[in-house]
Amino acid sequence: MAITATGITQIDGAGDRKALNLKVYSGEVLNAFDKRNIGLDLIKVRTIANGKSAQFIVTGNILDSAVATHAAGTDVSTTPFKDNERIIAIDDLKYVSNLVDGYEEKMAHFEIRGEIAKRAGEALATKIDKEIFATVLLATQALGITAQPNGSEVNNGVILTGATAESKGDAILDSIFAAKAKLEANDVTGDPVFVTDPINYFNLVQSAKAVNRDFNGDNGSIAKGNVVTIAGIKVMMSNHFGKDVTVSVGGANKKLQGLMFTSDAVGVVKLMDVSSESNYIPEKLSTLMTSTYALGMGILNPGASVAITA
């Protein structure tokens, strides 16, 4: 009696016997990407099914001077409403690819595909974060359109020249308040975030004003080595925001120390989200593991961004 074996991971019991098997490479890439990337959650993101660009409508404020007094029997005067657009185009397709030789994989004493997937996801996350923060920096130096405020900058030399980590941290804290004041002066809505590098972040933790040193409070502590918010602004740490990039403001070259912005500062358009595939190449006796994405980014509202320099 002949027994016909059927795979338990076939789709509807037919076709590829391995169709429903765990796609380890793809899942590991996305898992590593989500852990490493922080920038995409801080700005406006739109996804398009096809095309090369997307339109973001920009509207100006209606000033209080437009509020008129009506006299009985007279016509109502209207105020022109100013609006404009920002067009963000999709960049070229980006990818990271590795070829896993079947023979060498057998000899490896560790699970090589999972490690490659992790590193690929981290590389993609880092690349996108660097591009996002570079665009935010451009926004801080850009001019607004249609009644938008311009980008702005706060400079505090003590961030670099302070004698102690505490004095440098105090200078960063003072700069955060000054940057928040600029956003408020621009009538910027939304929740700002502040992103800086690990050195400045831990200097801020050691500030005499940022955290309570006597107990582990909700806003962080020396014991935990973190600070959550300053002036109601979430404080975040990244190696990818462009520390010490030269910023030319008013003709003087200064070094970037942090970025404060809301989600309105920059927009991202996704044509192809991060995706991965693994294909066996018979003529190579190897497996090609590739991860790709296609997106574009651009400035939306410069006034929603502030560069902190020293």
Short mmCIF file of N, CA and C in Angstrom, two decimals, residues 17-147:
data_model
loop_
_atom_site.label_atom_id
_atom_site.label_comp_id
_atom_site.label_asym_id
_atom_site.label_seq_id
_atom_site.Cartn_x
_atom_site.Cartn_y
_atom_site.Cartn_z
N ARG A 17 5.57 22.52 -0.35
CA ARG A 17 5.44 21.91 0.98
C ARG A 17 6.00 22.80 2.08
N LYS A 18 6.82 23.80 1.72
CA LYS A 18 7.44 24.68 2.72
C LYS A 18 6.87 26.10 2.68
N ALA A 19 5.73 26.27 2.03
CA ALA A 19 5.21 27.61 1.80
C ALA A 19 4.94 28.38 3.09
N LEU A 20 4.50 27.66 4.12
CA LEU A 20 4.13 28.34 5.37
C LEU A 20 5.22 28.25 6.43
N ASN A 21 6.36 27.72 6.07
CA ASN A 21 7.46 27.66 7.03
C ASN A 21 7.90 29.06 7.44
N LEU A 22 8.46 29.17 8.62
CA LEU A 22 8.87 30.45 9.15
C LEU A 22 9.91 31.13 8.27
N LYS A 23 9.62 32.34 7.85
CA LYS A 23 10.57 33.13 7.07
C LYS A 23 11.49 33.86 8.03
N VAL A 24 12.51 33.19 8.48
CA VAL A 24 13.36 33.72 9.54
C VAL A 24 14.04 35.02 9.12
N TYR A 25 14.58 35.07 7.91
CA TYR A 25 15.34 36.24 7.49
C TYR A 25 14.49 37.50 7.52
N SER A 26 13.32 37.45 6.88
CA SER A 26 12.46 38.63 6.80
C SER A 26 12.04 39.12 8.18
N GLY A 27 11.60 38.18 9.04
CA GLY A 27 11.16 38.58 10.37
C GLY A 27 12.27 39.16 11.21
N GLU A 28 13.46 38.58 11.12
CA GLU A 28 14.59 39.08 11.90
C GLU A 28 15.01 40.47 11.45
N VAL A 29 14.97 40.74 10.15
CA VAL A 29 15.33 42.06 9.64
C VAL A 29 14.38 43.12 10.19
N LEU A 30 13.09 42.85 10.09
CA LEU A 30 12.10 43.83 10.56
C LEU A 30 12.18 44.02 12.07
N ASN A 31 12.45 42.95 12.80
CA ASN A 31 12.58 43.05 14.25
C ASN A 31 13.76 43.93 14.63
N ALA A 32 14.91 43.71 13.98
CA ALA A 32 16.09 44.52 14.25
C ALA A 32 15.87 45.96 13.82
N PHE A 33 15.18 46.17 12.69
CA PHE A 33 14.91 47.52 12.20
C PHE A 33 14.06 48.29 13.21
N ASP A 34 12.99 47.66 13.69
CA ASP A 34 12.09 48.34 14.61
C ASP A 34 12.78 48.70 15.92
N LYS A 35 13.72 47.87 16.36
CA LYS A 35 14.42 48.15 17.61
C LYS A 35 15.39 49.31 17.46
N ARG A 36 16.01 49.46 16.29
CA ARG A 36 17.06 50.45 16.11
C ARG A 36 16.52 51.80 15.64
N ASN A 37 15.52 51.81 14.76
CA ASN A 37 15.07 53.06 14.15
C ASN A 37 14.18 53.85 15.11
N ILE A 38 14.43 55.16 15.23
CA ILE A 38 13.57 56.02 16.06
C ILE A 38 12.98 57.16 15.25
N GLY A 39 13.62 57.53 14.13
CA GLY A 39 13.24 58.73 13.41
C GLY A 39 11.86 58.68 12.77
N LEU A 40 11.47 57.53 12.24
CA LEU A 40 10.20 57.45 11.51
C LEU A 40 9.00 57.72 12.41
N ASP A 41 9.12 57.44 13.70
CA ASP A 41 8.01 57.68 14.61
C ASP A 41 7.89 59.14 15.04
N LEU A 42 8.86 59.98 14.65
CA LEU A 42 8.89 61.35 15.14
C LEU A 42 8.43 62.37 14.11
N ILE A 43 8.13 61.93 12.87
CA ILE A 43 7.77 62.85 11.81
C ILE A 43 6.51 62.36 11.10
N LYS A 44 6.05 63.15 10.13
CA LYS A 44 4.88 62.75 9.35
C LYS A 44 5.28 61.75 8.27
N VAL A 45 4.55 60.65 8.18
CA VAL A 45 4.86 59.61 7.20
C VAL A 45 3.60 59.30 6.40
N ARG A 46 3.74 59.31 5.08
CA ARG A 46 2.65 58.92 4.18
C ARG A 46 3.12 57.78 3.31
N THR A 47 2.21 56.87 3.01
CA THR A 47 2.52 55.74 2.14
C THR A 47 1.70 55.84 0.87
N ILE A 48 2.35 55.71 -0.28
CA ILE A 48 1.67 55.74 -1.56
C ILE A 48 1.81 54.39 -2.24
N ALA A 49 0.77 54.00 -2.99
CA ALA A 49 0.78 52.70 -3.66
C ALA A 49 1.62 52.73 -4.92
N ASN A 50 1.66 53.86 -5.59
CA ASN A 50 2.47 54.02 -6.79
C ASN A 50 2.70 55.50 -7.03
N GLY A 51 3.58 55.80 -7.99
CA GLY A 51 3.89 57.19 -8.28
C GLY A 51 5.30 57.54 -7.84
N LYS A 52 5.69 58.78 -8.10
CA LYS A 52 7.06 59.20 -7.79
C LYS A 52 7.14 60.28 -6.72
N SER A 53 5.99 60.81 -6.28
CA SER A 53 6.01 61.88 -5.29
C SER A 53 4.65 61.97 -4.60
N ALA A 54 4.61 62.77 -3.55
CA ALA A 54 3.36 63.01 -2.83
C ALA A 54 3.27 64.48 -2.46
N GLN A 55 2.06 64.96 -2.35
CA GLN A 55 1.78 66.36 -2.07
C GLN A 55 1.39 66.54 -0.60
N PHE A 56 2.03 67.49 0.04
CA PHE A 56 1.66 67.88 1.40
C PHE A 56 1.16 69.32 1.34
N ILE A 57 -0.07 69.56 1.76
CA ILE A 57 -0.64 70.90 1.74
C ILE A 57 -0.12 71.70 2.93
N VAL A 58 0.31 72.92 2.66
CA VAL A 58 0.81 73.83 3.69
C VAL A 58 -0.15 75.00 3.77
N THR A 59 -0.66 75.27 4.96
CA THR A 59 -1.61 76.37 5.14
C THR A 59 -1.00 77.43 6.05
N GLY A 60 -1.33 78.68 5.76
CA GLY A 60 -0.86 79.79 6.58
C GLY A 60 -1.86 80.12 7.67
N ASN A 61 -1.42 80.87 8.67
CA ASN A 61 -2.30 81.28 9.75
C ASN A 61 -3.20 82.44 9.31
N ILE A 62 -4.38 82.52 9.87
CA ILE A 62 -5.23 83.70 9.71
C ILE A 62 -4.96 84.61 10.90
N LEU A 63 -4.42 85.78 10.65
CA LEU A 63 -4.03 86.68 11.71
C LEU A 63 -5.24 87.28 12.40
N ASP A 64 -5.05 87.66 13.65
CA ASP A 64 -6.15 88.26 14.39
C ASP A 64 -6.57 89.59 13.78
N SER A 65 -5.68 90.22 13.01
CA SER A 65 -6.03 91.48 12.34
C SER A 65 -7.13 91.28 11.31
N ALA A 66 -7.39 90.03 10.92
CA ALA A 66 -8.45 89.75 9.95
C ALA A 66 -9.83 89.74 10.60
N VAL A 67 -9.86 89.78 11.92
CA VAL A 67 -11.15 89.80 12.61
C VAL A 67 -11.73 91.21 12.51
N ALA A 68 -12.86 91.33 11.83
CA ALA A 68 -13.45 92.65 11.55
C ALA A 68 -14.71 92.89 12.38
N THR A 69 -15.09 94.15 12.43
CA THR A 69 -16.32 94.54 13.11
C THR A 69 -17.41 94.78 12.07
N HIS A 70 -18.55 94.16 12.27
CA HIS A 70 -19.62 94.27 11.28
C HIS A 70 -20.61 95.36 11.68
N ALA A 71 -20.94 96.17 10.69
CA ALA A 71 -21.98 97.20 10.88
C ALA A 71 -23.25 96.72 10.18
N ALA A 72 -24.36 96.92 10.79
CA ALA A 72 -25.64 96.46 10.25
C ALA A 72 -25.85 96.99 8.83
N GLY A 73 -26.21 96.10 7.94
CA GLY A 73 -26.53 96.49 6.57
C GLY A 73 -25.35 96.55 5.63
N THR A 74 -24.15 96.35 6.12
CA THR A 74 -22.97 96.42 5.25
C THR A 74 -22.55 95.03 4.80
N ASP A 75 -21.81 95.00 3.69
CA ASP A 75 -21.31 93.73 3.17
C ASP A 75 -20.19 93.20 4.06
N VAL A 76 -20.06 91.90 4.08
CA VAL A 76 -18.98 91.25 4.81
C VAL A 76 -17.73 91.24 3.94
N SER A 77 -16.62 91.66 4.49
CA SER A 77 -15.35 91.62 3.75
C SER A 77 -14.64 90.29 4.06
N THR A 78 -14.08 89.71 3.03
CA THR A 78 -13.42 88.41 3.19
C THR A 78 -11.90 88.56 3.23
N THR A 79 -11.27 87.58 3.84
CA THR A 79 -9.81 87.56 3.93
C THR A 79 -9.28 86.40 3.10
N PRO A 80 -8.38 86.67 2.16
CA PRO A 80 -7.81 85.56 1.37
C PRO A 80 -7.11 84.55 2.27
N PHE A 81 -7.37 83.29 2.01
CA PHE A 81 -6.72 82.23 2.78
C PHE A 81 -5.51 81.73 2.01
N LYS A 82 -4.33 81.82 2.63
CA LYS A 82 -3.10 81.45 1.95
C LYS A 82 -2.77 79.97 2.17
N ASP A 83 -2.54 79.27 1.09
CA ASP A 83 -2.06 77.91 1.20
C ASP A 83 -1.07 77.63 0.08
N ASN A 84 -0.35 76.57 0.25
CA ASN A 84 0.70 76.21 -0.70
C ASN A 84 0.90 74.70 -0.61
N GLU A 85 1.94 74.21 -1.22
CA GLU A 85 2.20 72.78 -1.16
C GLU A 85 3.69 72.51 -1.07
N ARG A 86 4.00 71.39 -0.47
CA ARG A 86 5.35 70.84 -0.48
C ARG A 86 5.27 69.50 -1.21
N ILE A 87 6.10 69.33 -2.20
CA ILE A 87 6.16 68.09 -2.94
C ILE A 87 7.39 67.30 -2.51
N ILE A 88 7.18 66.09 -2.06
CA ILE A 88 8.29 65.22 -1.65
C ILE A 88 8.38 64.07 -2.64
N ALA A 89 9.54 63.92 -3.25
CA ALA A 89 9.75 62.90 -4.27
C ALA A 89 10.41 61.67 -3.67
N ILE A 90 10.13 60.53 -4.27
CA ILE A 90 10.73 59.27 -3.86
C ILE A 90 12.18 59.21 -4.34
N ASP A 91 13.09 58.81 -3.46
CA ASP A 91 14.48 58.62 -3.85
C ASP A 91 14.66 57.28 -4.56
N ASP A 92 15.87 57.02 -5.01
CA ASP A 92 16.18 55.75 -5.64
C ASP A 92 16.00 54.60 -4.65
N LEU A 93 15.77 53.41 -5.19
CA LEU A 93 15.63 52.21 -4.37
C LEU A 93 16.93 51.96 -3.60
N LYS A 94 16.80 51.71 -2.31
CA LYS A 94 17.96 51.41 -1.47
C LYS A 94 17.89 49.93 -1.06
N TYR A 95 19.06 49.31 -0.95
CA TYR A 95 19.07 47.90 -0.57
C TYR A 95 20.35 47.55 0.16
N VAL A 96 20.30 46.43 0.89
CA VAL A 96 21.48 45.80 1.47
C VAL A 96 21.35 44.32 1.17
N SER A 97 22.43 43.69 0.69
CA SER A 97 22.35 42.32 0.21
C SER A 97 23.57 41.52 0.64
N ASN A 98 23.33 40.25 0.96
CA ASN A 98 24.41 39.33 1.33
C ASN A 98 24.19 37.98 0.66
N LEU A 99 25.29 37.35 0.27
CA LEU A 99 25.24 36.03 -0.35
C LEU A 99 25.80 35.01 0.63
N VAL A 100 24.98 34.03 0.98
CA VAL A 100 25.38 33.00 1.94
C VAL A 100 25.71 31.73 1.18
N ASP A 101 26.98 31.37 1.17
CA ASP A 101 27.43 30.15 0.52
C ASP A 101 26.99 28.94 1.33
N GLY A 102 26.34 27.97 0.67
CA GLY A 102 25.82 26.81 1.38
C GLY A 102 26.87 26.01 2.10
N TYR A 103 28.02 25.82 1.47
CA TYR A 103 29.11 25.05 2.06
C TYR A 103 29.70 25.76 3.28
N GLU A 104 29.94 27.07 3.13
CA GLU A 104 30.50 27.83 4.24
C GLU A 104 29.51 27.93 5.41
N GLU A 105 28.22 28.00 5.08
CA GLU A 105 27.21 28.05 6.13
C GLU A 105 27.22 26.77 6.96
N LYS A 106 27.43 25.63 6.30
CA LYS A 106 27.49 24.36 7.01
C LYS A 106 28.67 24.31 7.97
N MET A 107 29.76 24.95 7.59
CA MET A 107 30.96 24.93 8.43
C MET A 107 30.90 25.94 9.56
N ALA A 108 30.04 26.93 9.45
CA ALA A 108 29.96 27.98 10.47
C ALA A 108 29.47 27.39 11.79
N HIS A 109 30.03 27.85 12.90
CA HIS A 109 29.64 27.33 14.20
C HIS A 109 28.60 28.23 14.87
N PHE A 110 27.94 29.07 14.09
CA PHE A 110 26.85 29.88 14.63
C PHE A 110 25.78 30.03 13.55
N GLU A 111 24.61 30.52 13.96
CA GLU A 111 23.47 30.65 13.04
C GLU A 111 23.66 31.92 12.22
N ILE A 112 24.25 31.77 11.05
CA ILE A 112 24.73 32.92 10.29
C ILE A 112 23.60 33.75 9.70
N ARG A 113 22.51 33.11 9.28
CA ARG A 113 21.44 33.87 8.62
C ARG A 113 20.75 34.83 9.60
N GLY A 114 20.52 34.39 10.80
CA GLY A 114 19.92 35.27 11.79
C GLY A 114 20.79 36.47 12.10
N GLU A 115 22.11 36.23 12.15
CA GLU A 115 23.03 37.33 12.43
C GLU A 115 23.07 38.32 11.27
N ILE A 116 23.06 37.80 10.04
CA ILE A 116 23.04 38.69 8.87
C ILE A 116 21.75 39.50 8.85
N ALA A 117 20.63 38.86 9.18
CA ALA A 117 19.35 39.55 9.20
C ALA A 117 19.34 40.68 10.22
N LYS A 118 19.90 40.41 11.40
CA LYS A 118 19.96 41.43 12.44
C LYS A 118 20.79 42.62 11.97
N ARG A 119 21.96 42.35 11.41
CA ARG A 119 22.84 43.44 10.98
C ARG A 119 22.23 44.20 9.81
N ALA A 120 21.53 43.51 8.92
CA ALA A 120 20.89 44.20 7.79
C ALA A 120 19.80 45.14 8.29
N GLY A 121 18.98 44.68 9.24
CA GLY A 121 17.94 45.54 9.79
C GLY A 121 18.51 46.76 10.48
N GLU A 122 19.61 46.57 11.21
CA GLU A 122 20.25 47.71 11.89
C GLU A 122 20.83 48.70 10.88
N ALA A 123 21.40 48.18 9.78
CA ALA A 123 21.97 49.07 8.76
C ALA A 123 20.89 49.92 8.11
N LEU A 124 19.75 49.31 7.80
CA LEU A 124 18.64 50.06 7.18
C LEU A 124 18.11 51.11 8.15
N ALA A 125 17.95 50.74 9.41
CA ALA A 125 17.44 51.68 10.41
C ALA A 125 18.37 52.87 10.58
N THR A 126 19.67 52.59 10.63
CA THR A 126 20.66 53.65 10.78
C THR A 126 20.64 54.60 9.59
N LYS A 127 20.59 54.03 8.39
CA LYS A 127 20.57 54.83 7.17
C LYS A 127 19.38 55.78 7.16
N ILE A 128 18.20 55.29 7.49
CA ILE A 128 17.00 56.12 7.47
C ILE A 128 17.04 57.17 8.56
N ASP A 129 17.50 56.80 9.75
CA ASP A 129 17.61 57.79 10.84
C ASP A 129 18.54 58.94 10.45
N LYS A 130 19.69 58.61 9.87
CA LYS A 130 20.63 59.65 9.46
C LYS A 130 20.00 60.58 8.44
N GLU A 131 19.25 60.03 7.50
CA GLU A 131 18.61 60.86 6.48
C GLU A 131 17.53 61.76 7.09
N ILE A 132 16.77 61.22 8.03
CA ILE A 132 15.71 62.00 8.67
C ILE A 132 16.30 63.17 9.46
N PHE A 133 17.30 62.90 10.29
CA PHE A 133 17.86 63.95 11.13
C PHE A 133 18.62 64.98 10.28
N ALA A 134 19.22 64.54 9.17
CA ALA A 134 19.87 65.50 8.27
C ALA A 134 18.84 66.43 7.64
N THR A 135 17.65 65.90 7.36
CA THR A 135 16.58 66.73 6.79
C THR A 135 16.04 67.70 7.83
N VAL A 136 15.93 67.25 9.09
CA VAL A 136 15.51 68.16 10.17
C VAL A 136 16.51 69.29 10.31
N LEU A 137 17.79 68.99 10.23
CA LEU A 137 18.81 70.03 10.31
C LEU A 137 18.65 71.04 9.17
N LEU A 138 18.37 70.56 7.98
CA LEU A 138 18.13 71.47 6.85
C LEU A 138 16.92 72.36 7.14
N ALA A 139 15.90 71.78 7.78
CA ALA A 139 14.70 72.57 8.11
C ALA A 139 15.04 73.70 9.07
N THR A 140 15.94 73.46 10.02
CA THR A 140 16.29 74.51 10.99
C THR A 140 16.94 75.71 10.32
N GLN A 141 17.47 75.52 9.12
CA GLN A 141 18.16 76.59 8.41
C GLN A 141 17.38 77.07 7.19
N ALA A 142 16.14 76.61 7.05
CA ALA A 142 15.34 76.91 5.87
C ALA A 142 14.36 78.05 6.15
N LEU A 143 13.87 78.65 5.07
CA LEU A 143 12.85 79.70 5.15
C LEU A 143 11.47 79.08 4.97
N GLY A 144 10.53 79.57 5.73
CA GLY A 144 9.17 79.09 5.60
C GLY A 144 8.48 79.65 4.37
N ILE A 145 7.41 79.01 3.95
CA ILE A 145 6.59 79.50 2.84
C ILE A 145 5.18 79.73 3.34
N THR A 146 4.48 80.65 2.67
CA THR A 146 3.07 80.90 2.96
C THR A 146 2.81 81.13 4.44
N ALA A 147 3.39 82.17 4.96
CA ALA A 147 3.19 82.58 6.36
C ALA A 147 3.77 81.60 7.36
#
